[in-house]
Tab-separated table of C-alpha atoms in Angstrom:
chain	number	residue	atom	x	y	z
A	154	MET	CA	29.049	0.021	-12.046
A	155	ALA	CA	31.400	3.008	-10.820
A	156	GLU	CA	32.273	3.589	-14.719
A	157	ALA	CA	28.437	3.996	-15.475
A	158	GLN	CA	28.388	6.542	-12.021
A	159	ASN	CA	31.403	8.390	-13.094
A	160	MET	CA	29.595	8.759	-16.872
A	161	ALA	CA	26.309	9.957	-15.052
A	162	ASP	CA	28.549	12.344	-13.610
A	163	THR	CA	29.920	13.962	-16.428
A	164	THR	CA	26.906	13.811	-18.937
A	165	ARG	CA	23.704	15.447	-19.054
A	166	CYS	CA	20.236	14.490	-20.673
A	167	GLY	CA	17.100	15.905	-20.822
A	168	PHE	CA	13.655	16.911	-22.764
A	169	ALA	CA	13.147	19.885	-24.225
A	170	ALA	CA	9.324	20.292	-25.890
A	171	LEU	CA	8.495	23.003	-28.730
A	172	VAL	CA	5.295	24.143	-28.010
A	173	GLY	CA	3.343	26.740	-30.093
A	174	ALA	CA	0.311	27.634	-32.393
A	175	PRO	CA	0.131	25.698	-35.833
A	176	ASN	CA	2.917	27.142	-38.290
A	177	ALA	CA	5.190	28.445	-35.773
A	178	GLY	CA	7.746	26.841	-37.668
A	179	LYS	CA	8.265	23.885	-34.811
A	180	SER	CA	9.037	21.157	-37.393
A	181	THR	CA	11.415	23.344	-39.289
A	182	LEU	CA	13.293	24.278	-35.857
A	183	LEU	CA	13.245	20.483	-34.723
A	184	ASN	CA	15.067	19.553	-38.134
A	185	ARG	CA	17.332	22.360	-37.754
A	186	MET	CA	18.389	21.486	-34.359
A	187	ALA	CA	18.596	18.080	-34.853
A	188	GLY	CA	20.864	18.274	-38.488
A	189	ALA	CA	18.210	15.797	-40.227
A	190	LYS	CA	14.835	15.767	-41.196
A	191	LEU	CA	12.756	13.938	-38.627
A	192	SER	CA	9.412	16.102	-38.966
A	193	ILE	CA	6.973	16.692	-41.548
A	194	VAL	CA	7.687	20.270	-42.806
A	195	SER	CA	5.030	22.068	-44.839
A	196	PRO	CA	3.906	25.686	-45.206
A	197	LYS	CA	0.276	24.279	-44.189
A	198	ALA	CA	-0.496	24.676	-40.423
A	199	GLN	CA	-1.341	21.379	-38.290
A	200	THR	CA	1.147	19.317	-40.142
A	201	THR	CA	2.518	17.673	-37.509
A	202	ARG	CA	-0.062	15.302	-35.964
A	203	PHE	CA	1.818	13.469	-33.303
A	204	ARG	CA	4.748	13.747	-30.635
A	205	VAL	CA	8.308	13.235	-32.615
A	206	LEU	CA	11.318	12.859	-30.766
A	207	GLY	CA	14.997	14.373	-32.189
A	208	ILE	CA	17.661	12.766	-30.399
A	209	LEU	CA	20.743	15.587	-30.444
A	210	MET	CA	24.470	15.448	-29.172
A	211	ARG	CA	25.813	18.442	-28.276
A	212	GLY	CA	29.174	18.189	-26.256
A	213	ALA	CA	28.457	15.501	-23.261
A	214	THR	CA	24.703	16.580	-23.355
A	215	GLN	CA	21.907	14.436	-25.084
A	216	ILE	CA	19.077	16.697	-25.804
A	217	LEU	CA	15.950	15.094	-26.582
A	218	LEU	CA	13.803	17.572	-28.565
A	219	VAL	CA	10.091	16.681	-28.844
A	220	ASP	CA	8.262	18.271	-31.485
A	221	THR	CA	4.575	18.470	-30.664
A	222	PRO	CA	1.437	19.221	-32.967
A	223	GLY	CA	0.604	22.911	-33.110
A	224	ILE	CA	-1.971	23.651	-30.194
A	225	PHE	CA	-5.521	24.988	-31.550
A	226	ARG	CA	-9.182	24.527	-30.504
A	227	PRO	CA	-10.162	20.705	-31.629
A	228	ARG	CA	-13.115	19.873	-33.507
A	229	ARG	CA	-12.569	16.227	-34.226
A	230	LYS	CA	-11.686	13.317	-32.239
A	231	LEU	CA	-8.060	13.562	-34.293
A	232	ASP	CA	-7.890	17.166	-33.547
A	233	ARG	CA	-8.473	16.396	-29.598
A	234	ALA	CA	-6.015	13.753	-29.827
A	235	MET	CA	-3.254	16.220	-31.578
A	236	VAL	CA	-4.054	18.815	-28.847
A	237	ALA	CA	-3.539	16.370	-25.988
A	238	ALA	CA	-0.140	14.965	-27.697
A	239	ALA	CA	1.105	18.797	-27.576
A	240	TRP	CA	0.417	19.147	-23.883
A	241	THR	CA	1.562	15.888	-22.696
A	242	GLY	CA	4.726	16.539	-24.712
A	243	ALA	CA	5.196	19.992	-22.553
A	244	GLU	CA	4.238	18.389	-19.227
A	245	ASP	CA	6.807	15.662	-19.650
A	246	ALA	CA	9.842	18.175	-20.806
A	247	ASP	CA	12.303	19.427	-17.982
A	248	ILE	CA	12.019	22.863	-20.436
A	249	THR	CA	9.677	23.982	-22.539
A	250	LEU	CA	10.398	25.992	-25.640
A	251	LEU	CA	7.478	28.185	-26.540
A	252	LEU	CA	8.089	28.851	-30.268
A	253	VAL	CA	6.304	31.938	-31.543
A	254	ASP	CA	5.938	33.016	-34.954
A	255	ALA	CA	7.197	37.155	-34.534
A	256	ARG	CA	5.285	37.894	-37.721
A	257	SER	CA	2.223	36.809	-36.530
A	258	GLY	CA	2.875	37.978	-32.814
A	259	LEU	CA	0.783	37.760	-29.937
A	260	ASN	CA	-2.148	36.664	-31.518
A	261	GLU	CA	-5.220	34.844	-29.706
A	262	ALA	CA	-3.813	31.242	-30.496
A	263	VAL	CA	-0.598	32.012	-28.954
A	264	SER	CA	-2.334	34.359	-26.293
A	265	GLU	CA	-4.235	31.117	-25.145
A	266	ILE	CA	-1.046	28.838	-24.997
A	267	VAL	CA	0.516	31.640	-23.021
A	268	ASP	CA	-2.080	32.030	-20.502
A	269	ARG	CA	-2.289	27.921	-19.787
A	270	LEU	CA	1.528	27.826	-19.354
A	271	ALA	CA	1.395	30.356	-16.999
A	272	THR	CA	-0.529	28.037	-14.439
A	273	THR	CA	1.865	25.268	-14.944
A	274	LYS	CA	4.717	26.525	-13.139
A	275	ARG	CA	7.320	24.847	-15.649
A	276	ARG	CA	10.652	26.182	-17.033
A	277	VAL	CA	9.668	27.981	-20.119
A	278	TRP	CA	12.090	29.364	-22.536
A	279	LEU	CA	10.488	31.816	-25.177
A	280	VAL	CA	11.894	31.514	-28.464
A	281	LEU	CA	10.703	34.183	-31.103
A	282	ASN	CA	11.220	32.457	-34.630
A	283	LYS	CA	11.277	33.879	-38.136
A	284	THR	CA	13.128	36.909	-36.743
A	285	ASP	CA	14.547	37.468	-40.506
A	286	LEU	CA	11.358	38.245	-41.773
A	287	VAL	CA	10.261	41.014	-39.430
A	288	SER	CA	12.135	44.450	-38.176
A	289	PRO	CA	14.476	44.279	-35.042
A	290	GLY	CA	12.014	47.158	-34.011
A	291	ALA	CA	9.083	44.542	-33.193
A	292	LEU	CA	10.954	42.178	-31.129
A	293	LEU	CA	11.152	43.874	-27.929
A	294	PRO	CA	7.634	45.215	-27.564
A	295	LEU	CA	6.582	41.387	-28.719
A	296	THR	CA	8.722	40.041	-25.978
A	297	ALA	CA	7.694	42.273	-23.415
A	298	ALA	CA	4.021	41.676	-24.115
A	299	ILE	CA	4.617	38.134	-23.638
A	300	THR	CA	6.789	38.206	-20.573
A	301	GLU	CA	4.320	40.329	-18.857
A	302	ARG	CA	2.104	37.298	-18.735
A	303	LEU	CA	4.520	34.534	-18.411
A	304	PRO	CA	7.446	34.003	-16.620
A	305	VAL	CA	10.421	32.818	-18.902
A	306	GLU	CA	13.848	31.973	-18.027
A	307	HIS	CA	15.273	33.175	-21.586
A	308	VAL	CA	14.369	34.714	-24.730
A	309	PHE	CA	16.172	33.792	-27.882
A	310	MET	CA	15.484	35.297	-31.420
A	311	VAL	CA	16.044	32.596	-34.068
A	312	SER	CA	15.449	31.889	-37.828
A	313	ALA	CA	14.886	28.031	-38.136
A	314	ARG	CA	15.083	28.448	-42.062
A	315	THR	CA	18.315	30.183	-41.822
A	316	GLY	CA	19.641	28.782	-38.721
A	317	ASN	CA	20.527	32.139	-37.361
A	318	GLY	CA	20.242	32.172	-33.716
A	319	VAL	CA	19.854	28.061	-33.308
A	320	ASP	CA	23.442	27.199	-32.130
A	321	ASP	CA	23.341	29.385	-29.243
A	322	LEU	CA	19.874	28.176	-28.283
A	323	LEU	CA	21.104	24.784	-28.533
A	324	ASP	CA	24.507	25.833	-26.238
A	325	GLN	CA	22.307	27.242	-23.549
A	326	LEU	CA	19.931	23.979	-23.592
A	327	ALA	CA	23.339	21.617	-23.417
A	328	ALA	CA	24.072	23.565	-20.354
A	329	ALA	CA	21.031	23.858	-18.614
A	330	LEU	CA	19.351	19.992	-19.009
A	331	PRO	CA	20.076	18.227	-15.815
A	332	PRO	CA	22.862	15.996	-14.787
A	333	GLY	CA	22.512	12.020	-16.088
A	334	PRO	CA	23.337	8.913	-18.282
A	335	TYR	CA	22.232	9.090	-21.889
A	336	LEU	CA	18.612	7.517	-22.532
A	337	TYR	CA	19.221	6.666	-26.243
A	338	PRO	CA	22.446	5.315	-28.270
A	339	GLU	CA	24.290	8.243	-29.221
A	340	ASP	CA	23.856	7.795	-32.946
A	341	ASP	CA	20.237	7.315	-32.930
A	342	LEU	CA	18.366	10.398	-34.553
A	343	THR	CA	14.830	9.686	-33.098
A	344	ASP	CA	12.718	7.210	-31.489
A	345	LEU	CA	10.292	7.209	-34.442
A	346	PRO	CA	9.973	3.462	-35.602
A	347	ASP	CA	10.641	3.088	-39.443
A	348	ARG	CA	7.308	1.987	-40.467
A	349	LEU	CA	5.819	5.356	-39.032
A	350	LEU	CA	8.283	7.309	-40.585
A	351	ALA	CA	7.618	5.814	-43.841
A	352	ALA	CA	3.886	6.560	-43.363
A	353	GLU	CA	4.639	10.453	-42.360
A	354	LEU	CA	7.025	10.755	-45.528
A	355	VAL	CA	4.102	10.075	-47.819
A	356	ARG	CA	1.729	12.254	-45.835
A	357	GLU	CA	4.329	14.977	-46.381
A	358	GLN	CA	3.848	14.570	-50.133
A	359	ILE	CA	0.402	14.610	-50.096
A	360	PHE	CA	0.493	18.064	-48.329
A	361	MET	CA	3.000	19.179	-50.906
A	362	GLN	CA	1.414	17.994	-54.147
A	363	THR	CA	-2.321	18.220	-53.621
A	364	HIS	CA	-5.052	21.011	-52.978
A	365	GLU	CA	-5.585	22.839	-49.872
A	366	GLU	CA	-8.827	20.394	-48.843
A	367	VAL	CA	-7.300	16.960	-49.538
A	368	PRO	CA	-4.178	16.677	-46.535
A	369	TYR	CA	-6.396	17.397	-43.845
A	370	GLY	CA	-8.614	14.454	-45.199
A	371	ALA	CA	-6.130	11.967	-45.641
A	372	THR	CA	-4.130	9.999	-43.374
A	373	ALA	CA	-1.307	7.257	-44.300
A	374	GLU	CA	-0.617	3.933	-42.430
A	375	THR	CA	2.095	1.483	-43.066
A	376	GLU	CA	0.421	-1.645	-43.530
A	377	SER	CA	3.618	-3.948	-43.820
A	378	TYR	CA	7.312	-3.467	-43.535
A	379	THR	CA	9.462	-6.361	-44.832
A	380	GLU	CA	12.892	-6.828	-44.302
A	381	ARG	CA	14.339	-8.654	-47.753
A	382	PRO	CA	17.369	-10.695	-48.136
A	383	ASP	CA	19.358	-8.182	-50.425
A	384	GLY	CA	19.113	-5.576	-47.642
A	385	SER	CA	16.436	-3.669	-49.065
A	386	VAL	CA	12.854	-3.247	-47.624
A	387	ARG	CA	9.415	-3.512	-48.626
A	388	ILE	CA	7.220	-1.021	-47.556
A	389	ASP	CA	3.274	-1.133	-48.484
A	390	VAL	CA	1.215	2.215	-47.284
A	391	THR	CA	-2.440	2.792	-47.585
A	392	ILE	CA	-3.675	5.970	-47.885
A	393	TYR	CA	-7.144	6.794	-46.312
A	394	VAL	CA	-9.184	9.727	-47.605
A	395	ALA	CA	-12.600	10.993	-46.542
A	396	ARG	CA	-14.139	11.631	-49.840
A	397	ALA	CA	-14.299	9.627	-53.107
A	398	GLY	CA	-13.141	12.903	-54.890
A	399	HIS	CA	-10.030	12.815	-52.789
A	400	LYS	CA	-9.016	9.675	-54.148
A	401	ALA	CA	-9.302	10.586	-57.450
A	402	ILE	CA	-7.017	13.663	-56.779
A	403	LEU	CA	-4.555	11.662	-55.121
A	404	ILE	CA	-4.516	9.207	-57.891
A	405	GLY	CA	-4.341	11.703	-60.816
A	406	ASP	CA	-4.547	11.307	-64.393
A	407	GLY	CA	-3.734	7.857	-65.332
A	408	GLY	CA	-2.149	7.266	-61.669
A	409	GLN	CA	0.500	10.220	-62.299
A	410	ARG	CA	0.327	11.682	-59.017
A	411	ILE	CA	0.166	9.013	-56.789
A	412	ARG	CA	3.381	7.735	-58.598
A	413	GLN	CA	4.905	10.971	-57.939
A	414	ILE	CA	4.051	11.401	-54.606
A	415	GLY	CA	5.477	7.644	-53.924
A	416	GLU	CA	8.732	8.344	-55.983
A	417	ARG	CA	9.793	11.078	-53.885
A	418	ALA	CA	8.850	9.845	-50.453
A	419	ARG	CA	10.782	6.581	-51.211
A	420	LYS	CA	13.695	8.810	-52.113
A	421	GLN	CA	13.476	10.583	-48.944
A	422	LEU	CA	12.931	7.259	-46.974
A	423	GLY	CA	15.941	5.418	-48.580
A	424	SER	CA	18.318	8.630	-47.455
A	425	LEU	CA	17.071	8.360	-43.888
A	426	LEU	CA	17.162	4.573	-43.475
A	427	GLU	CA	20.352	4.406	-45.480
A	428	ARG	CA	19.178	1.407	-47.770
A	429	PRO	CA	17.007	0.701	-50.882
A	430	CYS	CA	13.457	0.990	-50.362
A	431	HIS	CA	10.629	-0.457	-52.347
A	432	LEU	CA	7.575	1.343	-51.792
A	433	PHE	CA	4.035	0.518	-52.600
A	434	LEU	CA	0.906	2.735	-52.111
A	435	ASN	CA	-2.504	2.090	-51.978
A	436	VAL	CA	-5.751	4.799	-51.899
A	437	LYS	CA	-8.872	3.653	-50.201
A	438	GLU	CA	-11.777	5.806	-49.598
A	439	ARG	CA	-12.895	5.665	-45.787
A	440	SER	CA	-15.436	8.427	-44.804
A	441	GLY	CA	-15.015	9.386	-40.913
A	442	TRP	CA	-11.216	7.712	-40.245
A	443	ASP	CA	-10.435	10.967	-38.408
A	444	GLU	CA	-13.261	9.763	-35.620
A	445	GLU	CA	-11.885	6.394	-35.646
A	446	ARG	CA	-10.058	5.401	-32.790
A	447	ALA	CA	-7.994	2.466	-34.363
A	448	ARG	CA	-6.831	4.894	-37.245
A	449	LEU	CA	-5.551	7.394	-34.604
A	450	ARG	CA	-3.359	4.774	-33.008
A	451	ALA	CA	-2.261	3.588	-35.856
A	452	ILE	CA	-0.660	7.154	-36.909
A	453	GLY	CA	0.888	7.313	-33.060
A	454	LEU	CA	-1.820	9.445	-31.063
A	455	ASP	CA	-3.405	8.168	-28.342
A	456	ASP	CA	-6.855	7.783	-27.735
A	457	VAL	CA	-8.836	10.391	-26.501
A	458	PRO	CA	-12.368	10.705	-25.620
């Protein structure tokens, strides 16, 4: 008991939530900070659909990084669940990292997030991302415009793509989080279940390999996850699409595209799980899946009205 108390006195542990508009670079920053691929990265907006936790050791501090969906104006039940997940992530965190795309600046989406955060009285750090893509002279006016409306403790200039400024952000986080025992084993990378990770990697390949319309009309669910005697794992994933045309696009001529999606997802999954993976994909048309409570719960989102 005394040993555990002594450890708690010398260690720190806490949550830092990444919040921002779609395509601000939250998932790229999470992966950069964690040193491993934990969240889908895509040039398309609204890629992340639910909270992803990255577990990072920095000295004697365990930093629990929460990547949240981009905050936008919701239309569908899926959209409402995604936005609710984002704000829940911010409310539960010790520190909220407001990530802003320095190229886009204080646009309407960022402005709405700033105004809501200003009412919460929570600890907010401003992180300007993609600073390698804008002139340095544009950064100070952007910082001033945001901090006039939202009190922030610190301001960081980073590039999640190159890693510039990320180490300083991590060092400051490690020092600022509260003292306490670790909440997860030190060698864990994420709390994301392997079966959910498998579905997410399949969904990422859908984003990367199909046309603009298809990714937002598709979701992936792991139907079965079976450990095999030889140490490998068999994973069966069903891809639900909203339209018959989407199903044809995903399968491709002679099944070529669905094989390519499965092959690339399988390689990434095997690398993350550090074991051979046998991945089998099935595509089903299911109109209105993004309004179904069961589908939303299957992809890790809490039910919303």
